[in-house]
Coordinates of C-alpha atoms in Angstrom, one line a residue:
Chain A
M239 CA -7.4 -39.6 3.8
E240 CA -4.9 -36.7 4.1
P241 CA -1.8 -37.6 2.1
A242 CA 1.6 -37.4 3.7
L243 CA 3.4 -34.4 2.3
T244 CA 6.5 -32.4 2.6
L245 CA 7.7 -29.3 0.9
R246 CA 11.1 -29.8 -0.8
C247 CA 13.4 -27.1 -2.2
R248 CA 13.9 -27.8 -5.9
E249 CA 17.4 -26.3 -5.7
C250 CA 19.0 -27.5 -2.5
G251 CA 16.7 -30.2 -1.4
R252 CA 16.0 -29.0 2.1
E253 CA 12.6 -30.1 3.4
F254 CA 10.0 -28.1 5.2
E255 CA 6.6 -28.7 6.9
P256 CA 3.6 -28.4 4.6
L257 CA 2.7 -24.8 5.7
A258 CA 2.2 -21.6 3.8
L259 CA 5.8 -21.5 2.5
H260 CA 6.8 -21.1 -1.1
V261 CA 10.6 -20.4 -1.1
C262 CA 13.5 -22.0 0.6
D263 CA 14.7 -19.7 3.3
F264 CA 18.2 -20.7 2.6
C265 CA 18.7 -20.4 -1.1
F266 CA 15.4 -18.8 -2.2
G267 CA 14.7 -21.8 -4.4
P268 CA 11.1 -22.8 -5.0
L269 CA 9.5 -25.3 -2.7
E270 CA 7.5 -28.1 -4.3
V271 CA 5.1 -30.6 -2.9
A272 CA 6.7 -34.0 -2.5
Y273 CA 4.5 -37.1 -2.1
D274 CA 4.8 -40.7 -1.0
Y275 CA 4.2 -42.3 -4.4
E276 CA 4.4 -45.9 -3.1
A277 CA 1.6 -45.2 -0.6
I278 CA -0.4 -43.4 -3.4
A279 CA 0.1 -46.3 -5.8
R280 CA -1.4 -48.7 -3.2
R281 CA -4.6 -46.8 -2.8
V282 CA -5.3 -45.2 -6.2
S283 CA -6.5 -47.0 -9.3
R284 CA -8.2 -46.2 -12.6
A285 CA -11.4 -47.4 -11.2
S286 CA -11.2 -45.3 -8.0
I287 CA -10.5 -42.2 -10.1
E288 CA -13.4 -43.1 -12.6
A289 CA -15.8 -43.4 -9.6
G290 CA -14.9 -39.8 -8.5
P291 CA -16.5 -36.5 -9.3
T292 CA -16.3 -35.0 -12.8
S293 CA -13.9 -32.3 -11.7
I294 CA -10.2 -32.0 -10.7
W295 CA -11.1 -33.6 -7.4
R296 CA -11.4 -37.1 -9.0
Y297 CA -7.6 -36.9 -8.8
R298 CA -7.5 -35.9 -5.1
D299 CA -5.0 -38.7 -4.2
L300 CA -2.4 -36.8 -6.4
L301 CA -3.3 -33.4 -5.1
P302 CA -1.8 -31.7 -1.9
V303 CA -5.0 -31.5 0.0
A304 CA -7.6 -34.1 0.6
D305 CA -10.6 -32.2 1.9
E306 CA -14.0 -34.0 1.8
H307 CA -15.6 -30.7 0.8
P308 CA -13.1 -28.8 -1.3
V309 CA -13.6 -25.2 -2.3
D310 CA -15.1 -26.2 -5.7
L311 CA -17.0 -24.5 -8.4
G312 CA -16.6 -27.5 -10.7
A313 CA -13.2 -26.9 -12.1
G314 CA -11.7 -29.4 -14.6
F315 CA -12.8 -32.5 -16.5
T316 CA -13.2 -30.2 -19.5
P317 CA -13.6 -31.7 -23.0
L318 CA -10.7 -33.2 -24.9
V319 CA -11.9 -32.9 -28.5
R320 CA -10.5 -34.5 -31.6
A321 CA -9.6 -31.6 -33.9
D322 CA -9.7 -33.2 -37.4
R323 CA -10.5 -30.0 -39.3
L324 CA -7.8 -28.0 -37.6
G325 CA -5.4 -31.0 -37.9
A326 CA -6.1 -31.3 -41.7
H327 CA -5.3 -27.6 -42.0
L328 CA -2.0 -27.8 -40.2
G329 CA -1.0 -31.2 -41.6
L330 CA -1.5 -33.2 -38.4
R331 CA -3.3 -36.6 -38.4
D332 CA -4.1 -36.9 -34.7
L333 CA -4.7 -33.6 -33.2
W334 CA -6.7 -32.9 -30.0
I335 CA -7.7 -29.7 -28.2
K336 CA -8.0 -29.6 -24.4
N337 CA -10.8 -27.1 -24.3
D338 CA -10.1 -25.5 -20.9
T339 CA -12.1 -22.5 -21.8
L340 CA -15.0 -24.4 -20.3
N341 CA -14.1 -24.0 -16.7
P342 CA -16.4 -22.1 -14.2
T343 CA -14.7 -18.7 -14.7
G344 CA -13.5 -19.5 -18.3
S345 CA -9.9 -20.4 -17.8
F346 CA -7.6 -23.2 -16.4
K347 CA -6.9 -21.0 -13.4
D348 CA -9.9 -22.6 -11.7
R349 CA -7.9 -25.7 -11.4
V350 CA -5.1 -24.2 -9.4
V351 CA -7.3 -21.8 -7.4
S352 CA -9.6 -24.6 -6.3
V353 CA -6.6 -26.4 -4.8
A354 CA -5.0 -23.3 -3.4
L355 CA -8.1 -22.1 -1.6
T356 CA -8.9 -25.5 -0.2
K357 CA -5.4 -25.7 1.2
A358 CA -5.5 -22.1 2.4
R359 CA -8.8 -22.7 4.2
Q360 CA -7.3 -25.8 5.8
L361 CA -4.4 -23.7 7.0
G362 CA -6.7 -21.2 8.6
F363 CA -6.6 -18.3 6.1
K364 CA -9.6 -16.0 5.9
V365 CA -8.3 -13.8 3.1
A366 CA -7.4 -14.9 -0.5
A367 CA -5.2 -12.7 -2.6
C368 CA -3.2 -12.8 -5.8
A369 CA -1.2 -11.0 -8.5
S370 CA -3.0 -11.6 -11.7
T371 CA -2.8 -11.0 -15.5
G372 CA -6.6 -11.2 -15.3
N373 CA -7.8 -14.8 -15.4
L374 CA -6.5 -15.6 -12.0
A375 CA -8.2 -12.5 -10.5
S376 CA -11.7 -13.7 -11.5
S377 CA -11.0 -17.3 -10.4
V378 CA -9.7 -16.2 -6.9
A379 CA -12.6 -13.7 -6.4
A380 CA -15.2 -16.4 -7.4
H381 CA -13.8 -19.2 -5.4
A382 CA -13.4 -16.9 -2.4
A383 CA -17.0 -15.9 -2.7
K384 CA -18.0 -19.5 -2.7
A385 CA -15.9 -20.2 0.3
G386 CA -17.0 -17.2 2.2
M387 CA -13.5 -15.7 2.3
E388 CA -12.5 -12.2 1.7
S389 CA -10.4 -11.5 -1.5
V390 CA -7.9 -9.0 -2.6
V391 CA -6.7 -9.3 -6.1
L392 CA -4.2 -7.1 -7.9
V393 CA -4.0 -6.6 -11.6
P394 CA -2.2 -4.4 -14.1
S395 CA -4.3 -1.3 -14.8
N396 CA -4.1 -1.8 -18.6
L397 CA -6.0 -5.1 -18.5
E398 CA -8.9 -6.0 -20.9
S399 CA -12.1 -4.5 -19.6
A400 CA -13.9 -7.9 -19.5
K401 CA -11.3 -9.3 -17.2
V402 CA -11.5 -6.4 -14.8
M403 CA -15.3 -6.4 -14.9
M404 CA -15.5 -10.1 -14.3
A405 CA -13.1 -10.0 -11.4
S406 CA -15.0 -7.2 -9.8
V407 CA -18.4 -8.8 -9.9
Y408 CA -17.8 -11.3 -7.1
G409 CA -17.7 -8.6 -4.4
G410 CA -14.0 -8.8 -3.4
T411 CA -11.4 -6.0 -3.5
V412 CA -9.9 -5.4 -7.0
V413 CA -6.8 -3.2 -7.1
A414 CA -5.6 -1.9 -10.5
V415 CA -1.9 -1.2 -10.3
E416 CA -0.2 1.2 -12.6
G417 CA 2.5 -0.9 -14.2
S418 CA 3.1 -4.3 -15.8
Y419 CA 2.3 -7.7 -14.3
D420 CA 5.9 -7.9 -13.1
D421 CA 5.3 -4.7 -11.1
V422 CA 2.1 -6.2 -9.7
N423 CA 3.9 -9.4 -8.8
R424 CA 6.8 -7.6 -7.1
L425 CA 4.2 -5.6 -5.1
C426 CA 2.5 -8.8 -4.1
A427 CA 5.7 -10.5 -3.1
E428 CA 6.4 -7.5 -0.7
L429 CA 2.7 -7.5 0.5
T430 CA 3.1 -11.1 1.4
S431 CA 5.8 -10.2 3.9
E432 CA 3.6 -7.4 5.3
H433 CA 0.3 -9.4 5.4
P434 CA 1.3 -13.0 6.4
S435 CA -2.3 -13.7 7.3
W436 CA -3.4 -13.4 3.7
A437 CA -3.2 -16.4 1.4
F438 CA -1.6 -15.0 -1.8
V439 CA -2.5 -18.0 -4.0
N440 CA 0.5 -17.5 -6.3
V441 CA 3.0 -16.4 -3.7
N442 CA 2.9 -17.9 -0.2
V443 CA 0.6 -20.8 -1.2
R444 CA 2.1 -21.2 -4.7
S445 CA 3.6 -24.6 -3.9
Y446 CA 0.0 -26.0 -3.5
Y447 CA -1.6 -23.8 -6.1
A448 CA 0.8 -24.9 -8.9
E449 CA -0.1 -28.6 -8.3
G450 CA -3.6 -28.0 -9.7
S451 CA -2.2 -27.8 -13.2
K452 CA -1.1 -31.4 -13.0
T453 CA -4.8 -32.3 -13.5
L454 CA -4.5 -31.2 -17.1
A455 CA -2.1 -34.1 -17.7
F456 CA -4.3 -36.5 -15.7
E457 CA -7.3 -35.6 -17.7
V458 CA -5.7 -35.8 -21.1
A459 CA -4.4 -39.3 -20.2
E460 CA -7.7 -40.5 -18.8
Q461 CA -9.6 -39.0 -21.8
L462 CA -7.3 -40.8 -24.2
G463 CA -8.2 -44.1 -22.6
W464 CA -5.4 -44.0 -20.0
T465 CA -2.7 -43.6 -22.6
A466 CA -0.1 -40.9 -23.1
P467 CA -0.1 -38.5 -25.9
D468 CA 3.1 -38.1 -28.0
H469 CA 3.3 -34.3 -27.7
V470 CA 1.6 -31.5 -25.9
V471 CA 1.8 -27.8 -26.6
V472 CA 1.4 -25.5 -23.6
P473 CA 1.4 -21.7 -23.4
I474 CA 4.0 -20.2 -21.1
A475 CA 3.5 -17.2 -18.9
S476 CA 5.3 -18.0 -15.6
G477 CA 6.1 -21.5 -16.8
S478 CA 4.3 -23.1 -13.9
Q479 CA 1.6 -24.8 -16.0
L480 CA 4.1 -26.4 -18.3
T481 CA 6.3 -27.7 -15.6
K482 CA 3.3 -29.1 -13.7
I483 CA 1.9 -30.8 -16.8
H484 CA 5.2 -32.5 -17.1
K485 CA 5.1 -33.5 -13.4
G486 CA 1.5 -34.8 -13.9
F487 CA 2.5 -37.2 -16.7
R488 CA 5.5 -38.4 -14.7
E489 CA 3.3 -39.1 -11.7
L490 CA 0.9 -41.1 -13.7
G491 CA 3.8 -43.4 -14.5
L492 CA 5.1 -43.4 -11.0
V493 CA 1.9 -44.6 -9.5
G494 CA 1.3 -47.2 -12.2
L495 CA -1.7 -45.7 -13.9
V496 CA -0.4 -45.0 -17.4
D497 CA 2.6 -46.4 -19.3
G498 CA 4.9 -44.3 -21.5
T499 CA 4.3 -41.0 -19.8
D500 CA 8.0 -40.3 -19.6
R501 CA 8.1 -40.2 -23.5
V502 CA 5.6 -37.3 -23.7
R503 CA 7.2 -34.4 -25.5
I504 CA 6.4 -30.9 -24.2
S505 CA 6.6 -27.7 -26.3
G506 CA 6.1 -24.2 -25.2
A507 CA 4.1 -21.4 -26.8
Q508 CA 4.9 -17.6 -26.2
A509 CA 4.0 -14.4 -27.7
L510 CA 6.9 -12.7 -29.6
G511 CA 6.3 -9.5 -27.4
C512 CA 7.0 -11.5 -24.3
S513 CA 9.2 -14.4 -25.1
P514 CA 12.0 -14.8 -22.5
V515 CA 11.7 -18.6 -22.5
A516 CA 11.6 -19.0 -26.2
T517 CA 14.5 -16.7 -26.6
A518 CA 16.6 -18.7 -24.1
F519 CA 15.6 -21.9 -25.9
A520 CA 16.6 -20.5 -29.3
E521 CA 19.9 -19.3 -27.9
G522 CA 20.6 -22.6 -26.2
T523 CA 21.2 -21.0 -22.7
D524 CA 19.6 -21.8 -19.4
I525 CA 19.5 -18.2 -18.4
V526 CA 16.1 -16.7 -18.8
R527 CA 16.6 -13.0 -19.1
P528 CA 13.6 -10.9 -18.1
V529 CA 11.9 -8.6 -20.7
K530 CA 9.4 -5.8 -20.7
P531 CA 6.3 -7.3 -22.3
D532 CA 4.5 -5.8 -25.3
T533 CA 1.8 -8.1 -26.6
I534 CA -2.0 -8.4 -27.0
A535 CA -1.7 -11.8 -25.1
K536 CA -1.9 -10.1 -21.8
S537 CA -2.6 -13.2 -19.9
L538 CA 0.8 -14.4 -20.9
A539 CA 2.6 -11.1 -20.4
I540 CA 5.0 -12.1 -17.7
G541 CA 8.5 -10.7 -18.5
N542 CA 10.2 -12.3 -15.5
P543 CA 8.7 -15.9 -15.4
A544 CA 9.2 -17.5 -12.0
D545 CA 9.3 -21.0 -13.5
G546 CA 11.0 -20.0 -16.8
Y547 CA 14.2 -21.9 -15.9
Y548 CA 12.3 -25.1 -15.2
A549 CA 10.0 -24.8 -18.2
L550 CA 13.1 -24.5 -20.3
K551 CA 14.5 -27.6 -18.7
V552 CA 11.4 -29.6 -19.4
I553 CA 11.2 -28.6 -23.0
A554 CA 14.9 -29.5 -23.5
E555 CA 14.7 -32.8 -21.6
T556 CA 11.5 -34.0 -23.4
G557 CA 12.7 -33.1 -26.8
G558 CA 10.1 -30.3 -27.4
G559 CA 10.4 -27.0 -28.9
C560 CA 9.4 -23.4 -28.0
A561 CA 7.8 -21.0 -30.5
A562 CA 7.3 -17.2 -30.3
V563 CA 4.5 -15.8 -32.4
A564 CA 3.6 -12.2 -33.4
D565 CA 0.4 -10.5 -32.5
D566 CA -1.1 -10.9 -36.0
E567 CA -0.4 -14.6 -35.9
I568 CA -2.2 -14.8 -32.4
L569 CA -5.3 -13.3 -34.0
E570 CA -5.1 -15.7 -36.9
G571 CA -4.7 -18.5 -34.5
I572 CA -7.9 -17.5 -32.6
A573 CA -9.8 -17.2 -35.9
L574 CA -8.4 -20.5 -37.2
L575 CA -9.4 -22.4 -34.1
A576 CA -12.9 -20.9 -34.1
R577 CA -13.5 -21.5 -37.8
T578 CA -12.3 -25.1 -37.9
E579 CA -13.3 -26.4 -34.5
G580 CA -15.9 -24.0 -33.1
I581 CA -13.9 -23.1 -30.1
F582 CA -13.5 -19.4 -29.2
A583 CA -10.2 -18.9 -27.2
E584 CA -8.7 -15.8 -25.7
T585 CA -5.4 -14.4 -26.9
A586 CA -3.4 -17.1 -25.0
G587 CA -5.3 -19.8 -27.0
G588 CA -4.3 -17.9 -30.1
V589 CA -0.7 -18.1 -29.0
T590 CA -1.0 -21.9 -28.5
I591 CA -2.6 -22.5 -32.0
A592 CA -0.1 -20.2 -33.8
S593 CA 2.8 -21.8 -32.0
L594 CA 1.4 -25.2 -32.9
A595 CA 1.4 -24.1 -36.6
R596 CA 5.0 -22.9 -36.3
L597 CA 6.2 -26.1 -34.6
V598 CA 4.6 -28.2 -37.3
A599 CA 6.1 -26.1 -40.0
D600 CA 9.6 -26.2 -38.6
G601 CA 9.4 -30.0 -38.1
T602 CA 9.5 -30.0 -34.3
I603 CA 6.1 -31.7 -34.3
R604 CA 5.8 -34.7 -36.7
P605 CA 2.6 -35.2 -38.8
D606 CA 2.0 -38.6 -37.3
E607 CA 2.3 -37.6 -33.6
R608 CA -0.8 -37.7 -31.3
V609 CA -0.7 -34.0 -30.3
V610 CA -2.7 -32.2 -27.6
A611 CA -2.9 -28.4 -27.6
M612 CA -3.8 -26.7 -24.4
V613 CA -6.4 -24.0 -25.0
T614 CA -6.8 -22.4 -21.6
G615 CA -9.0 -19.3 -21.6
H616 CA -12.3 -18.2 -23.2
G617 CA -12.4 -15.8 -26.0
L618 CA -15.0 -13.5 -24.4
K619 CA -12.4 -12.4 -22.0
T620 CA -10.3 -10.7 -24.8
I621 CA -12.9 -9.6 -27.3
E622 CA -11.4 -6.1 -27.7
A623 CA -8.3 -7.8 -29.3
M624 CA -10.6 -9.1 -32.0
G625 CA -12.0 -5.8 -33.2
D626 CA -10.4 -6.0 -36.7
V627 CA -10.9 -9.7 -37.1
A628 CA -14.5 -10.4 -36.3
G629 CA -17.8 -8.5 -36.5
P630 CA -21.1 -8.5 -38.2
S631 CA -21.0 -9.3 -42.0
A632 CA -23.6 -6.6 -42.6
T633 CA -25.9 -4.3 -40.8
I634 CA -29.2 -3.8 -42.6
A635 CA -32.8 -2.6 -42.3
A636 CA -35.2 -5.3 -41.2
T637 CA -36.5 -6.0 -44.7
L638 CA -36.1 -8.8 -47.3
D639 CA -34.8 -6.3 -49.8
A640 CA -32.1 -5.2 -47.5
F641 CA -31.1 -8.8 -46.8
D642 CA -31.0 -9.7 -50.4
A643 CA -28.9 -6.6 -51.2
A644 CA -26.3 -7.4 -48.6
I645 CA -26.1 -11.1 -48.7
Q646 CA -25.6 -13.0 -51.9
V647 CA -26.8 -16.6 -51.8
E648 CA -26.0 -19.2 -54.5
G649 CA -27.0 -22.7 -53.5
D650 CA -25.1 -23.4 -50.2
L651 CA -22.6 -20.6 -50.8
I652 CA -23.3 -17.4 -48.8
A653 CA -21.3 -14.3 -49.6
T654 CA -21.3 -10.8 -48.5
A655 CA -19.8 -7.6 -49.5
P656 CA -16.5 -7.1 -47.6
R657 CA -17.0 -5.9 -44.1
E658 CA -16.3 -2.2 -43.6
H659 CA -13.6 -1.6 -41.0
S660 CA -14.1 1.3 -38.8
Chain B
M98 CA 25.3 7.2 0.3
T99 CA 22.8 6.0 2.7
A100 CA 20.2 3.7 1.2
L101 CA 17.5 1.6 2.7
I102 CA 17.3 -2.2 2.1
R103 CA 13.9 -3.8 2.5
I104 CA 14.1 -7.3 3.9
P105 CA 11.7 -10.1 2.8
G106 CA 9.8 -11.9 5.5
Q107 CA 11.8 -15.1 4.8
L108 CA 15.1 -13.3 5.8
R109 CA 14.0 -11.3 8.8
S110 CA 15.4 -13.9 11.2
L111 CA 18.7 -12.5 10.2
T112 CA 17.8 -8.9 11.2
A113 CA 16.0 -9.7 14.5
G114 CA 12.7 -9.0 12.8
A115 CA 13.6 -5.7 11.1
S116 CA 11.9 -5.1 7.8
E117 CA 14.3 -2.4 6.7
V118 CA 18.0 -1.9 7.2
P119 CA 20.0 1.3 6.4
V120 CA 23.4 0.9 4.7
D121 CA 26.1 3.2 3.4
A122 CA 27.0 2.2 -0.1
A123 CA 27.9 3.5 -3.6
T124 CA 26.5 0.5 -5.6
V125 CA 23.8 -2.2 -5.1
G126 CA 26.5 -4.8 -4.7
D127 CA 28.3 -2.7 -2.1
A128 CA 24.9 -2.4 -0.2
L129 CA 24.3 -6.1 -0.2
R130 CA 27.8 -6.8 1.0
A131 CA 27.4 -4.1 3.7
L132 CA 24.1 -5.8 4.7
D133 CA 26.0 -9.1 5.1
A134 CA 28.7 -7.5 7.1
G135 CA 26.2 -6.1 9.6
H136 CA 23.9 -9.1 9.6
P137 CA 26.0 -12.3 8.8
G138 CA 24.1 -14.9 6.8
F139 CA 22.9 -12.6 4.0
G140 CA 25.9 -13.3 1.8
E141 CA 25.5 -17.0 1.5
R142 CA 21.8 -16.7 0.9
L143 CA 22.0 -14.0 -1.8
F144 CA 25.3 -15.0 -3.6
D145 CA 26.5 -18.3 -5.1
D146 CA 30.1 -19.5 -4.9
Q147 CA 31.1 -17.2 -7.8
G148 CA 29.7 -14.2 -6.1
N149 CA 26.8 -13.9 -8.5
L150 CA 23.2 -13.4 -7.3
R151 CA 21.5 -16.7 -6.9
R152 CA 19.1 -17.8 -9.6
F153 CA 16.0 -17.2 -7.5
V154 CA 17.0 -13.8 -5.9
N155 CA 15.6 -10.7 -7.5
V156 CA 16.9 -7.3 -6.4
F157 CA 15.2 -4.0 -7.2
L158 CA 16.4 -0.4 -6.9
A159 CA 13.7 2.1 -6.6
E160 CA 11.2 -0.5 -7.9
E161 CA 13.3 -1.4 -11.0
D162 CA 14.8 -4.8 -11.5
I163 CA 18.6 -4.2 -11.4
R164 CA 18.9 -6.6 -14.4
F165 CA 17.4 -3.7 -16.4
L166 CA 19.9 -1.4 -14.9
Q167 CA 23.6 -2.1 -14.4
G168 CA 23.2 -5.2 -12.1
L169 CA 25.2 -5.2 -8.9
D170 CA 27.2 -2.3 -10.3
T171 CA 24.2 0.1 -10.4
Q172 CA 24.9 3.3 -8.6
V173 CA 22.9 4.0 -5.5
E174 CA 21.7 7.5 -4.7
A175 CA 21.0 8.7 -1.2
G176 CA 17.6 7.8 0.1
Q177 CA 16.9 5.2 -2.5
T178 CA 15.3 1.9 -1.5
I179 CA 16.7 -1.5 -2.5
S180 CA 14.3 -4.5 -2.3
I181 CA 15.3 -8.2 -2.0
I182 CA 12.5 -10.3 -3.3
P183 CA 12.3 -14.0 -3.9
A184 CA 11.9 -14.7 -7.6
V185 CA 9.5 -17.5 -7.1
A186 CA 6.1 -15.8 -7.2
G187 CA 3.3 -15.2 -9.7
G188 CA 1.7 -16.8 -12.7

């Protein structure tokens, strides 16, 4: 059944029809999907969700489009893994990793794009477009291919080669723009006015798109046996994911599926080279001043975060914190996660793990809390960042002698001469 | 100085559909006030009660965010383009 929806301005409360609108035409505030939670509570149950598909679409009652055949590559329902080895390293007794690297195009963006393109198709759009720091581009191109839609994705020209290659493989139009993501985003906002027949997933259908991130909260709670964690750590680029994870937990309480979701603390993770939200948090102001990004965490390099203000509010209201970590900490975070839990994350995941470590060290996260860290993109997307951190232990001739010369084995201990850096 | 203001789709109802409006102004703030004088309705949408730009309004001069320049006091040169863009996009 199609849910009854309206779009409501978060700033002035004006209501709009559920069309391809993303800002209030009075105050420019963001429009957000508003639901009839009493009606949803009557028809949704843990059993009805558990009987659904193993994807984000098991939560369709809490998503802004109820299509029998969504534009779906299988996004979501990724593993929530208990991370005892990483937890022991950091001094946490109950740490979990939401491994969202395991989505169809390798990042959480598949969640939001599946929702956005299903809604876009329902609204009659034939072209999908976006401004992207890389992960979104691939996801839009892939889902558009699946849906038989045209796609136009715009990315900063300095992006990691794997992301550009991946976005290009699906047959859509990929435009590399000279400038930062914020330049790309401004261009897309202007293109939206000139091409109103294109669905820019994170511009004119952003209100629907953003709702897809709520499924991270839904899954975490379901995978914890329909209970709420104490604390979640979320990377911040635009701030949309963090605010929607908060909305997701709140909704689980509103429709009676999970208790205690209003007590979940939410902390943010940013790269030091692009930390407008962490800076505002540290200064105790609610004004998020834009910055010019300079970080290896390119997927988080948004200097002018659209939802920064709301992310900051969520962090403050839930009693969370916000860390900003340097590039070398990000690489250490990637290596630490890989070496303790066998999960290879992209630079944004390194930001999350390094921020988690910071927030434990400064006492924001308590050792006994049940903590979930959101690891949202696959390491293969940013391998060039790992050049000095990982590589072969030795390169040898194909002989036993060469192996014995390069690799020292004593019982279960295996050692090598230090790897030579190029 | 004559500058050109680019109007976002959401506000073209105020300009009878025009996507660009020329104004004579010395600063970005003057330009936006001139826009409101010629097309009433812009002022209350762009500025709050204290006369500051609303939280979700971004203004660019020649493709640069005016917050990286001198804000509303930024000088405008003849022929430059000012863009009004909703802040809520991206990510």
